[in-house]
Amino acid sequence: MSKPNTDIYDPEFVSGMFDRMSKTYGLANLITSFGFTAIWRKQCLNQLALTKSTPTGYDLMSGMGEAWGDIQERLGDGCRIIAVDISDEMNRKAANHLNRLKSKNIEIRNANVLKNNIPDQSADFIVSTFGLKTFKKEQQQILAAEVHRILKPGGTFSFIEISKPKPLVLKWLYMFYLKIIIPLIGKIFLGNTDDYRMLGRYCADFGTCEYFHSCLVEAGLKSNVKNFFFGCATGVYGAK
């Protein structure tokens, strides 16, 4: 468990947490979300506007590459995907996934998306699925500015994150899911609940994508908010 004075949003802390969870994260995430994350991921990526026949873009906080198939389905097999994640172990899992895909159009980079060397106006698209929750508000502001910097004029983006729903019944189920189910899954898969409980804390503190939406607008992007399944997930999508 994190110490009282630990900054849980520090990139090193986040990287270490996902390194430890990498062996079980994919299966645990699928089980705890009852498969909804896969559905919402596809719906999120379907919000991407089609800009050109062979676009190049970035999958930020890319994890194990879960979004790649849906990105290619939406934009075509010829699209070039540059996956960026801060966790060494998640990137190792992603590399194994890439070997199975045998795709030559996907590149994996180990980097902190808030401090990167991605060239200005180099992306036709930027996506991220379920990676926003580990950013506090100040970091979301930085991320929004980076999205604006990296996108080409006319480039598009789409992000999604697990969110706190407004209906009372769903909100109660959501908190039960965060406080009970996620730590239980962590205990079953890892033998301890600390990291998965921390994941629940990130989700609870994040709330919805509304604040990130405001950051994107302030950065100069055209942004829209979309609710998924009564607000159990929210997304933002738009263009530069």
Coordinates of N, CA and C in Angstrom, one line a residue:
M1 N 0.8 -1.2 0.0 CA 0.0 0.0 0.0 C 0.9 1.2 0.0
S2 N 0.4 2.3 -0.7 CA 1.2 3.5 -0.7 C 1.3 4.2 0.7
K3 N 2.5 4.8 0.9 CA 2.7 5.5 2.2 C 1.9 6.8 2.2
P4 N 1.6 7.3 3.4 CA 0.7 8.5 3.5 C 1.2 9.7 2.7
N5 N 2.5 9.9 2.6 CA 3.0 11.1 1.8 C 3.3 10.8 0.4
T6 N 3.0 9.6 -0.1 CA 3.3 9.2 -1.5 C 2.5 10.0 -2.4
D7 N 3.1 10.5 -3.5 CA 2.3 11.1 -4.6 C 1.9 10.0 -5.6
I8 N 0.6 9.6 -5.5 CA 0.2 8.5 -6.3 C 0.1 8.9 -7.8
Y9 N 0.3 10.2 -8.1 CA 0.3 10.6 -9.5 C 1.7 10.8 -10.1
D10 N 2.7 10.5 -9.2 CA 4.0 10.6 -9.7 C 4.3 9.5 -10.8
P11 N 4.8 9.9 -11.9 CA 5.0 8.9 -13.0 C 5.7 7.6 -12.6
E12 N 6.7 7.7 -11.7 CA 7.4 6.5 -11.2 C 6.5 5.6 -10.4
F13 N 5.7 6.2 -9.6 CA 4.7 5.4 -8.8 C 3.7 4.7 -9.8
V14 N 3.2 5.4 -10.7 CA 2.2 4.8 -11.7 C 2.9 3.7 -12.5
S15 N 4.1 4.0 -13.0 CA 4.8 3.0 -13.7 C 5.1 1.7 -12.9
G16 N 5.5 1.8 -11.7 CA 5.7 0.7 -10.8 C 4.5 -0.1 -10.5
M17 N 3.4 0.6 -10.3 CA 2.1 -0.1 -10.1 C 1.7 -0.9 -11.3
F18 N 1.8 -0.4 -12.5 CA 1.4 -1.2 -13.6 C 2.4 -2.3 -14.0
D19 N 3.7 -2.0 -13.6 CA 4.6 -3.1 -13.8 C 4.2 -4.3 -12.9
R20 N 3.8 -4.1 -11.7 CA 3.4 -5.2 -10.8 C 2.1 -5.8 -11.3
M21 N 1.2 -5.1 -11.9 CA -0.1 -5.6 -12.3 C -0.1 -6.2 -13.7
S22 N 1.0 -6.1 -14.4 CA 1.0 -6.4 -15.8 C 0.6 -7.9 -16.1
K23 N 1.0 -8.8 -15.2 CA 0.8 -10.2 -15.4 C -0.7 -10.5 -15.4
T24 N -1.5 -9.8 -14.7 CA -2.9 -10.1 -14.5 C -3.9 -9.0 -14.9
Y25 N -3.4 -7.9 -15.3 CA -4.2 -6.7 -15.6 C -5.3 -6.9 -16.6
G26 N -4.9 -7.5 -17.8 CA -5.8 -7.7 -18.9 C -7.0 -8.6 -18.5
L27 N -6.7 -9.7 -17.9 CA -7.8 -10.6 -17.5 C -8.6 -10.1 -16.4
A28 N -8.0 -9.5 -15.4 CA -8.7 -8.9 -14.3 C -9.6 -7.7 -14.7
N29 N -9.1 -6.9 -15.6 CA -9.9 -5.8 -16.2 C -11.1 -6.3 -16.9
L30 N -10.9 -7.4 -17.7 CA -12.1 -7.9 -18.4 C -13.1 -8.5 -17.5
I31 N -12.7 -9.2 -16.4 CA -13.6 -9.8 -15.5 C -14.3 -8.7 -14.6
T32 N -13.6 -7.7 -14.1 CA -14.2 -6.8 -13.2 C -15.1 -5.8 -14.0
S33 N -14.9 -5.7 -15.3 CA -15.8 -4.8 -16.1 C -16.9 -5.6 -16.8
F34 N -16.9 -6.9 -16.6 CA -17.9 -7.8 -17.2 C -17.9 -7.7 -18.7
G35 N -16.7 -7.4 -19.2 CA -16.6 -7.3 -20.7 C -16.9 -6.0 -21.3
F36 N -17.5 -5.0 -20.5 CA -17.9 -3.7 -21.0 C -16.8 -2.9 -21.6
T37 N -15.6 -3.0 -21.0 CA -14.5 -2.2 -21.4 C -14.1 -2.5 -22.9
A38 N -14.2 -3.7 -23.3 CA -14.0 -4.1 -24.7 C -15.0 -3.4 -25.6
I39 N -16.3 -3.4 -25.2 CA -17.3 -2.8 -26.0 C -17.1 -1.3 -26.0
W40 N -16.9 -0.7 -24.9 CA -16.7 0.8 -24.8 C -15.5 1.2 -25.6
R41 N -14.4 0.4 -25.6 CA -13.2 0.8 -26.3 C -13.5 0.9 -27.8
K42 N -14.3 -0.1 -28.3 CA -14.6 -0.1 -29.8 C -15.5 1.1 -30.0
Q43 N -16.5 1.4 -29.2 CA -17.4 2.6 -29.4 C -16.6 3.9 -29.3
C44 N -15.6 4.0 -28.5 CA -14.7 5.2 -28.4 C -14.0 5.4 -29.7
L45 N -13.4 4.3 -30.2 CA -12.6 4.5 -31.4 C -13.4 4.7 -32.6
N46 N -14.7 4.3 -32.6 CA -15.6 4.6 -33.7 C -15.9 6.0 -33.8
Q47 N -15.6 6.8 -32.8 CA -15.8 8.3 -32.8 C -14.7 9.0 -33.6
L48 N -13.6 8.3 -33.9 CA -12.5 8.9 -34.7 C -13.0 9.2 -36.1
A49 N -12.8 10.4 -36.5 CA -13.2 10.8 -37.9 C -12.1 10.3 -38.8
L50 N -12.5 9.8 -40.0 CA -11.6 9.3 -41.0 C -11.0 10.5 -41.7
T51 N -9.7 10.6 -41.7 CA -9.0 11.8 -42.2 C -8.3 11.5 -43.5
K52 N -7.7 10.3 -43.7 CA -6.9 10.0 -44.9 C -6.8 8.4 -45.0
S53 N -6.3 7.9 -46.1 CA -6.4 6.5 -46.3 C -5.3 5.8 -45.5
T54 N -4.2 6.4 -45.2 CA -3.1 5.7 -44.4 C -2.6 6.7 -43.3
P55 N -3.4 6.9 -42.3 CA -3.1 7.9 -41.3 C -2.0 7.4 -40.3
T56 N -1.3 8.3 -39.7 CA -0.3 8.0 -38.6 C -0.8 8.6 -37.3
G57 N -0.7 7.9 -36.3 CA -1.2 8.4 -35.0 C -0.6 7.7 -33.8
Y58 N -1.0 8.2 -32.6 CA -0.5 7.7 -31.3 C -1.6 7.1 -30.5
D59 N -1.3 6.0 -29.9 CA -2.1 5.3 -28.9 C -1.4 5.6 -27.5
L60 N -1.9 6.6 -26.8 CA -1.3 7.0 -25.5 C -1.7 6.2 -24.4
M61 N -0.8 5.9 -23.4 CA -1.1 5.1 -22.3 C -1.6 3.7 -22.8
S62 N -0.8 3.2 -23.7 CA -1.3 2.1 -24.6 C -1.4 0.7 -24.0
G63 N -0.9 0.6 -22.7 CA -1.0 -0.7 -22.0 C -0.4 -1.8 -22.8
M64 N -1.2 -2.9 -23.0 CA -0.8 -4.1 -23.7 C -1.2 -4.1 -25.1
G65 N -1.7 -2.9 -25.6 CA -2.1 -2.9 -27.0 C -3.5 -3.3 -27.3
E66 N -4.3 -3.2 -26.3 CA -5.7 -3.7 -26.4 C -6.5 -3.0 -27.5
A67 N -6.1 -1.8 -27.8 CA -6.9 -0.9 -28.7 C -6.5 -1.1 -30.2
W68 N -5.4 -1.8 -30.4 CA -4.8 -1.8 -31.8 C -5.8 -2.4 -32.8
G69 N -6.4 -3.5 -32.5 CA -7.3 -4.2 -33.4 C -8.4 -3.3 -33.8
D70 N -9.0 -2.6 -32.8 CA -10.1 -1.7 -33.0 C -9.7 -0.4 -33.8
I71 N -8.5 0.0 -33.6 CA -8.0 1.2 -34.4 C -7.8 0.8 -35.8
Q72 N -7.2 -0.4 -36.1 CA -7.1 -0.8 -37.5 C -8.4 -1.1 -38.1
E73 N -9.3 -1.6 -37.4 CA -10.7 -1.9 -37.9 C -11.3 -0.6 -38.3
R74 N -11.1 0.5 -37.5 CA -11.7 1.8 -37.8 C -11.0 2.5 -38.9
L75 N -9.7 2.5 -38.9 CA -8.9 3.4 -39.8 C -8.2 2.6 -40.9
G76 N -8.3 1.3 -40.9 CA -7.7 0.4 -41.9 C -6.3 -0.1 -41.5
D77 N -6.0 -1.3 -42.1 CA -4.7 -2.0 -41.7 C -3.5 -1.1 -42.1
G78 N -3.7 -0.2 -43.0 CA -2.5 0.6 -43.5 C -2.2 1.7 -42.5
C79 N -3.0 2.0 -41.5 CA -2.7 3.1 -40.6 C -1.5 2.7 -39.7
R80 N -0.7 3.7 -39.4 CA 0.5 3.5 -38.6 C 0.2 3.9 -37.2
I81 N 0.4 3.0 -36.2 CA 0.2 3.3 -34.8 C 1.5 3.3 -34.0
I82 N 1.7 4.4 -33.3 CA 2.8 4.5 -32.4 C 2.3 4.5 -31.0
A83 N 2.6 3.4 -30.3 CA 2.0 3.1 -29.0 C 3.0 3.7 -27.9
V84 N 2.5 4.5 -27.0 CA 3.3 5.1 -26.0 C 2.8 4.7 -24.6
D85 N 3.7 4.1 -23.8 CA 3.3 3.8 -22.4 C 4.6 3.9 -21.5
I86 N 4.3 4.2 -20.2 CA 5.4 4.5 -19.3 C 5.9 3.2 -18.6
S87 N 5.1 2.1 -18.6 CA 5.4 0.9 -17.9 C 6.2 -0.1 -18.7
D88 N 7.4 -0.4 -18.2 CA 8.3 -1.4 -18.9 C 7.6 -2.7 -19.2
E89 N 6.9 -3.2 -18.1 CA 6.3 -4.5 -18.2 C 5.1 -4.5 -19.1
M90 N 4.3 -3.5 -19.0 CA 3.2 -3.4 -20.0 C 3.7 -3.3 -21.4
N91 N 4.7 -2.6 -21.6 CA 5.3 -2.6 -23.0 C 5.8 -3.9 -23.4
R92 N 6.4 -4.7 -22.5 CA 6.8 -6.0 -22.8 C 5.6 -6.9 -23.2
K93 N 4.5 -6.8 -22.5 CA 3.3 -7.5 -22.8 C 2.8 -7.1 -24.2
A94 N 2.9 -5.8 -24.5 CA 2.5 -5.2 -25.8 C 3.4 -5.8 -26.9
A95 N 4.7 -5.9 -26.6 CA 5.6 -6.5 -27.6 C 5.2 -7.9 -28.0
N96 N 4.8 -8.7 -27.0 CA 4.4 -10.1 -27.2 C 3.1 -10.1 -28.1
H97 N 2.2 -9.2 -27.8 CA 1.0 -9.0 -28.5 C 1.3 -8.7 -30.0
L98 N 2.3 -7.7 -30.2 CA 2.6 -7.3 -31.5 C 3.3 -8.4 -32.3
N99 N 4.1 -9.3 -31.6 CA 4.7 -10.4 -32.3 C 3.6 -11.4 -32.9
R100 N 2.5 -11.5 -32.1 CA 1.4 -12.4 -32.5 C 0.7 -11.8 -33.7
L101 N 0.5 -10.4 -33.7 CA -0.2 -9.8 -34.8 C 0.6 -9.8 -36.1
K102 N 1.9 -9.8 -36.0 CA 2.8 -9.7 -37.1 C 2.6 -8.5 -38.0
S103 N 2.2 -7.4 -37.3 CA 2.0 -6.1 -38.0 C 3.3 -5.3 -38.1
K104 N 3.5 -4.7 -39.3 CA 4.7 -3.9 -39.4 C 4.4 -2.4 -39.3
N105 N 3.1 -2.1 -39.0 CA 2.7 -0.7 -38.9 C 2.5 -0.3 -37.5
I106 N 3.0 -1.0 -36.5 CA 2.8 -0.6 -35.1 C 4.2 -0.6 -34.4
E107 N 4.5 0.5 -33.7 CA 5.7 0.8 -33.0 C 5.4 1.0 -31.6
I108 N 6.2 0.5 -30.7 CA 6.1 0.7 -29.2 C 7.2 1.6 -28.7
R109 N 6.8 2.6 -27.9 CA 7.8 3.5 -27.3 C 7.5 3.5 -25.8
N110 N 8.6 3.4 -25.1 CA 8.5 3.6 -23.6 C 8.8 5.0 -23.3
A111 N 7.7 5.7 -22.8 CA 7.9 7.2 -22.6 C 6.8 7.7 -21.7
N112 N 7.1 8.8 -21.0 CA 6.1 9.5 -20.2 C 5.4 10.5 -21.2
V113 N 4.1 10.3 -21.4 CA 3.4 11.2 -22.4 C 3.4 12.6 -22.0
L114 N 3.6 12.9 -20.8 CA 3.7 14.4 -20.3 C 5.0 15.0 -20.6
K115 N 6.0 14.2 -20.8 CA 7.4 14.7 -21.1 C 7.9 13.8 -22.3
N116 N 7.6 14.2 -23.5 CA 7.9 13.3 -24.6 C 8.7 14.1 -25.7
N117 N 9.2 13.4 -26.6 CA 9.9 14.1 -27.8 C 9.2 13.8 -29.1
I118 N 7.8 13.7 -29.0 CA 7.0 13.5 -30.2 C 7.0 14.8 -31.0
P119 N 7.3 14.8 -32.3 CA 7.4 16.0 -33.1 C 6.0 16.8 -33.1
D120 N 6.1 18.1 -33.3 CA 4.9 18.9 -33.4 C 4.2 18.5 -34.7
Q121 N 2.8 18.5 -34.6 CA 2.0 18.3 -35.8 C 2.4 17.1 -36.6
S122 N 2.6 16.0 -35.8 CA 3.0 14.7 -36.5 C 1.9 13.7 -36.6
A123 N 0.7 13.9 -36.0 CA -0.3 12.9 -35.9 C -1.6 13.2 -36.6
D124 N -2.1 12.3 -37.3 CA -3.4 12.4 -37.9 C -4.5 12.0 -36.9
F125 N -4.1 11.2 -35.9 CA -5.1 10.9 -34.8 C -4.3 10.6 -33.5
I126 N -5.0 10.8 -32.4 CA -4.5 10.4 -31.1 C -5.6 9.7 -30.3
V127 N -5.3 8.6 -29.7 CA -6.4 7.9 -28.9 C -5.8 7.5 -27.6
S128 N -6.7 7.2 -26.7 CA -6.3 6.6 -25.4 C -7.5 6.0 -24.8
T129 N -7.4 4.7 -24.4 CA -8.5 4.0 -23.8 C -8.2 3.6 -22.4
F130 N -8.9 4.2 -21.5 CA -8.8 3.9 -20.0 C -7.4 4.2 -19.5
G131 N -6.8 5.3 -19.9 CA -5.5 5.7 -19.4 C -5.5 7.0 -18.7
L132 N -6.7 7.7 -18.7 CA -6.7 9.1 -18.1 C -6.8 9.1 -16.6
K133 N -7.3 8.1 -16.0 CA -7.5 8.1 -14.6 C -6.3 8.3 -13.7
T134 N -5.1 8.0 -14.2 CA -3.9 8.2 -13.4 C -3.3 9.6 -13.6
F135 N -4.1 10.5 -14.1 CA -3.6 11.9 -14.2 C -4.5 12.8 -13.3
K136 N -3.8 13.6 -12.5 CA -4.6 14.6 -11.7 C -4.8 15.8 -12.6
K137 N -5.6 16.8 -12.1 CA -6.1 17.9 -13.0 C -4.9 18.6 -13.7
E138 N -3.9 18.9 -12.9 CA -2.7 19.7 -13.5 C -2.1 18.9 -14.7
Q139 N -2.1 17.5 -14.5 CA -1.5 16.7 -15.6 C -2.4 16.6 -16.8
Q140 N -3.7 16.6 -16.5 CA -4.7 16.6 -17.6 C -4.6 17.9 -18.5
Q141 N -4.2 19.0 -17.8 CA -4.0 20.2 -18.6 C -2.8 20.1 -19.5
I142 N -1.7 19.5 -19.0 CA -0.5 19.3 -19.7 C -0.8 18.3 -20.9
L143 N -1.6 17.3 -20.6 CA -1.9 16.3 -21.7 C -2.7 16.9 -22.8
A144 N -3.7 17.8 -22.4 CA -4.5 18.4 -23.4 C -3.6 19.3 -24.3
A145 N -2.7 20.0 -23.7 CA -1.8 20.9 -24.5 C -0.9 20.0 -25.4
E146 N -0.5 18.9 -25.0 CA 0.3 18.0 -25.8 C -0.5 17.4 -27.0
V147 N -1.8 17.1 -26.7 CA -2.6 16.6 -27.8 C -2.7 17.7 -28.9
H148 N -2.9 18.9 -28.5 CA -3.0 20.0 -29.5 C -1.7 20.2 -30.2
R149 N -0.6 20.1 -29.5 CA 0.8 20.3 -30.1 C 1.1 19.2 -31.1
I150 N 0.7 17.9 -30.8 CA 1.1 16.8 -31.6 C 0.2 16.6 -32.8
L151 N -1.1 17.0 -32.7 CA -2.0 16.8 -33.8 C -1.7 17.7 -35.0
K152 N -1.9 17.2 -36.2 CA -1.8 18.0 -37.4 C -3.1 18.8 -37.5
P153 N -3.2 19.9 -38.2 CA -4.5 20.6 -38.4 C -5.4 19.6 -39.1
G154 N -6.6 19.5 -38.5 CA -7.6 18.6 -39.0 C -7.5 17.2 -38.4
G155 N -6.4 17.0 -37.6 CA -6.3 15.7 -36.9 C -7.4 15.5 -35.9
T156 N -7.6 14.2 -35.6 CA -8.7 13.8 -34.7 C -8.3 13.1 -33.5
F157 N -9.1 13.1 -32.5 CA -8.7 12.4 -31.2 C -10.0 11.7 -30.6
S158 N -9.7 10.7 -29.8 CA -10.8 10.1 -29.0 C -10.2 9.4 -27.8
F159 N -10.8 9.7 -26.6 CA -10.3 9.2 -25.3 C -11.5 8.6 -24.6
I160 N -11.3 7.7 -23.7 CA -12.4 7.1 -22.9 C -11.8 6.7 -21.6
E161 N -12.7 6.8 -20.5 CA -12.3 6.4 -19.2 C -13.5 5.9 -18.4
I162 N -13.3 4.9 -17.5 CA -14.3 4.5 -16.5 C -14.7 5.7 -15.7
S163 N -16.0 5.9 -15.5 CA -16.5 7.2 -14.8 C -17.5 6.9 -13.8
K164 N -17.8 7.9 -13.0 CA -18.8 7.8 -11.9 C -20.1 8.2 -12.5
P165 N -21.1 7.3 -12.6 CA -22.4 7.6 -13.2 C -23.2 8.4 -12.2
K166 N -24.2 9.1 -12.8 CA -25.1 10.0 -12.0 C -26.3 9.3 -11.4
P167 N -26.9 8.3 -12.1 CA -28.1 7.6 -11.4 C -27.6 7.0 -10.1
L168 N -28.4 7.2 -9.1 CA -28.1 6.7 -7.7 C -27.8 5.2 -7.7
V169 N -28.6 4.4 -8.3 CA -28.4 3.0 -8.2 C -27.1 2.6 -8.9
L170 N -26.8 3.2 -10.0 CA -25.5 2.9 -10.7 C -24.3 3.4 -9.9
K171 N -24.5 4.6 -9.3 CA -23.4 5.2 -8.5 C -23.1 4.2 -7.3
W172 N -24.1 3.7 -6.7 CA -23.9 2.8 -5.6 C -23.2 1.5 -6.1
L173 N -23.6 1.0 -7.2 CA -23.0 -0.2 -7.8 C -21.5 0.1 -8.2
Y174 N -21.3 1.3 -8.6 CA -20.0 1.8 -9.0 C -19.0 1.8 -7.8
M175 N -19.5 2.3 -6.7 CA -18.6 2.4 -5.5 C -18.4 1.0 -4.9
F176 N -19.4 0.2 -5.0 CA -19.3 -1.2 -4.6 C -18.2 -1.9 -5.4
Y177 N -18.3 -1.7 -6.7 CA -17.3 -2.2 -7.7 C -15.9 -1.8 -7.3
L178 N -15.7 -0.5 -7.0 CA -14.4 0.1 -6.8 C -13.8 -0.4 -5.4
K179 N -14.7 -0.4 -4.4 CA -14.2 -0.7 -3.0 C -14.2 -2.2 -2.7
I180 N -15.0 -3.0 -3.3 CA -15.1 -4.4 -3.0 C -14.6 -5.3 -4.1
I181 N -15.2 -5.2 -5.3 CA -14.9 -6.1 -6.4 C -13.4 -6.0 -6.9
I182 N -13.0 -4.8 -7.1 CA -11.6 -4.6 -7.7 C -10.6 -5.2 -6.7
P183 N -10.6 -4.8 -5.4 CA -9.6 -5.4 -4.4 C -9.7 -6.9 -4.3
L184 N -11.0 -7.4 -4.4 CA -11.2 -8.9 -4.3 C -10.5 -9.6 -5.5
I185 N -10.6 -9.0 -6.7 CA -10.0 -9.5 -7.9 C -8.5 -9.5 -7.7
G186 N -8.0 -8.4 -7.1 CA -6.6 -8.2 -6.9 C -6.1 -9.3 -5.9
K187 N -6.8 -9.6 -4.9 CA -6.4 -10.7 -4.0 C -6.4 -12.0 -4.6
I188 N -7.4 -12.3 -5.5 CA -7.5 -13.6 -6.2 C -6.3 -13.8 -7.1
F189 N -6.0 -12.7 -7.9 CA -4.9 -12.8 -8.9 C -3.5 -12.6 -8.4
L190 N -3.4 -11.7 -7.5 CA -2.1 -11.3 -7.0 C -1.7 -11.7 -5.6
G191 N -2.7 -12.1 -4.8 CA -2.5 -12.4 -3.5 C -2.4 -11.2 -2.5
N192 N -2.6 -10.0 -3.1 CA -2.8 -8.8 -2.3 C -3.7 -7.9 -3.0
T193 N -4.3 -6.9 -2.2 CA -5.3 -6.0 -2.8 C -4.8 -4.6 -3.0
D194 N -3.5 -4.3 -2.6 CA -3.1 -2.9 -2.6 C -3.1 -2.2 -4.0
D195 N -2.5 -2.8 -5.0 CA -2.5 -2.1 -6.3 C -3.8 -2.0 -6.9
Y196 N -4.7 -3.0 -6.8 CA -6.0 -3.0 -7.4 C -6.9 -2.0 -6.6
R197 N -6.7 -1.9 -5.3 CA -7.4 -0.9 -4.5 C -7.0 0.5 -5.0
M198 N -5.7 0.7 -5.3 CA -5.2 1.9 -5.7 C -5.9 2.3 -7.1
L199 N -6.1 1.3 -7.9 CA -6.7 1.5 -9.2 C -8.1 2.0 -9.0
G200 N -8.8 1.4 -8.0 CA -10.1 1.9 -7.7 C -10.1 3.3 -7.2
R201 N -9.1 3.7 -6.4 CA -9.0 5.1 -5.9 C -8.8 6.0 -7.1
Y202 N -8.0 5.7 -8.1 CA -7.8 6.5 -9.2 C -9.2 6.8 -9.9
C203 N -9.9 5.7 -10.1 CA -11.2 5.8 -10.8 C -12.2 6.7 -10.0
A204 N -12.2 6.5 -8.7 CA -13.1 7.4 -7.9 C -12.7 8.8 -7.9
D205 N -11.4 9.1 -7.8 CA -11.0 10.5 -7.8 C -11.1 11.1 -9.2
F206 N -11.0 10.4 -10.3 CA -11.1 10.9 -11.6 C -12.5 11.5 -11.9
G207 N -13.6 10.8 -11.5 CA -14.9 11.3 -11.7 C -15.4 11.0 -13.2
T208 N -15.3 12.0 -14.0 CA -15.7 11.8 -15.4 C -14.7 12.6 -16.3
C209 N -14.9 12.5 -17.6 CA -14.1 13.2 -18.6 C -14.4 14.7 -18.8
E210 N -15.3 15.2 -18.0 CA -15.8 16.6 -18.2 C -14.6 17.5 -18.0
Y211 N -13.8 17.3 -17.0 CA -12.7 18.3 -16.8 C -11.7 18.2 -17.9
F212 N -11.3 17.0 -18.4 CA -10.4 16.9 -19.5 C -10.9 17.5 -20.7
H213 N -12.2 17.4 -20.9 CA -12.9 18.1 -22.0 C -12.7 19.6 -22.0
S214 N -12.8 20.2 -20.8 CA -12.6 21.6 -20.7 C -11.1 22.0 -20.9
C215 N -10.2 21.1 -20.6 CA -8.8 21.3 -20.8 C -8.5 21.3 -22.4
L216 N -9.1 20.4 -23.1 CA -9.0 20.3 -24.5 C -9.5 21.5 -25.2
V217 N -10.6 22.0 -24.8 CA -11.2 23.2 -25.3 C -10.3 24.4 -25.1
E218 N -9.8 24.5 -23.8 CA -8.9 25.6 -23.5 C -7.6 25.5 -24.3
A219 N -7.2 24.3 -24.7 CA -6.0 24.2 -25.5 C -6.2 24.6 -26.9
G220 N -7.4 24.8 -27.3 CA -7.7 25.2 -28.7 C -8.3 24.1 -29.6
L221 N -8.8 23.0 -29.0 CA -9.3 21.9 -29.8 C -10.8 21.9 -29.7
K222 N -11.4 21.4 -30.8 CA -12.9 21.2 -30.8 C -13.2 19.8 -30.1
S223 N -13.9 19.9 -29.0 CA -14.1 18.7 -28.2 C -15.5 18.4 -27.9
N224 N -15.9 17.2 -27.9 CA -17.3 16.8 -27.5 C -17.2 15.7 -26.4
V225 N -18.2 15.6 -25.5 CA -18.3 14.6 -24.5 C -19.3 13.6 -24.8
K226 N -19.0 12.3 -24.6 CA -20.0 11.3 -24.8 C -20.1 10.4 -23.6
N227 N -21.3 10.0 -23.2 CA -21.6 9.1 -22.1 C -21.8 7.7 -22.7
F228 N -21.2 6.7 -22.0 CA -21.4 5.3 -22.3 C -22.1 4.6 -21.2
F229 N -23.2 3.9 -21.5 CA -24.0 3.1 -20.5 C -24.3 4.0 -19.3
F230 N -25.1 5.0 -19.5 CA -25.6 5.9 -18.4 C -24.5 6.5 -17.6
G231 N -23.3 6.8 -18.3 CA -22.3 7.5 -17.6 C -21.3 6.6 -16.9
C232 N -21.4 5.2 -17.0 CA -20.4 4.3 -16.4 C -19.0 4.5 -17.0
A233 N -19.0 5.0 -18.2 CA -17.8 5.5 -18.9 C -18.1 6.8 -19.6
T234 N -17.1 7.7 -19.7 CA -17.3 8.9 -20.5 C -16.1 9.0 -21.4
G235 N -16.4 9.7 -22.5 CA -15.3 9.9 -23.5 C -15.3 11.3 -24.0
V236 N -14.2 11.7 -24.6 CA -14.1 12.9 -25.3 C -13.6 12.6 -26.7
Y237 N -14.1 13.4 -27.7 CA -13.6 13.2 -29.1 C -13.7 14.5 -29.8
G238 N -12.9 14.7 -30.9 CA -13.0 15.9 -31.6 C -11.8 16.0 -32.6
A239 N -11.5 17.3 -32.8 CA -10.5 17.5 -33.9 C -9.8 18.9 -33.6
K240 N -8.6 19.0 -34.3 CA -7.9 20.3 -34.2 C -8.2 21.1 -35.4

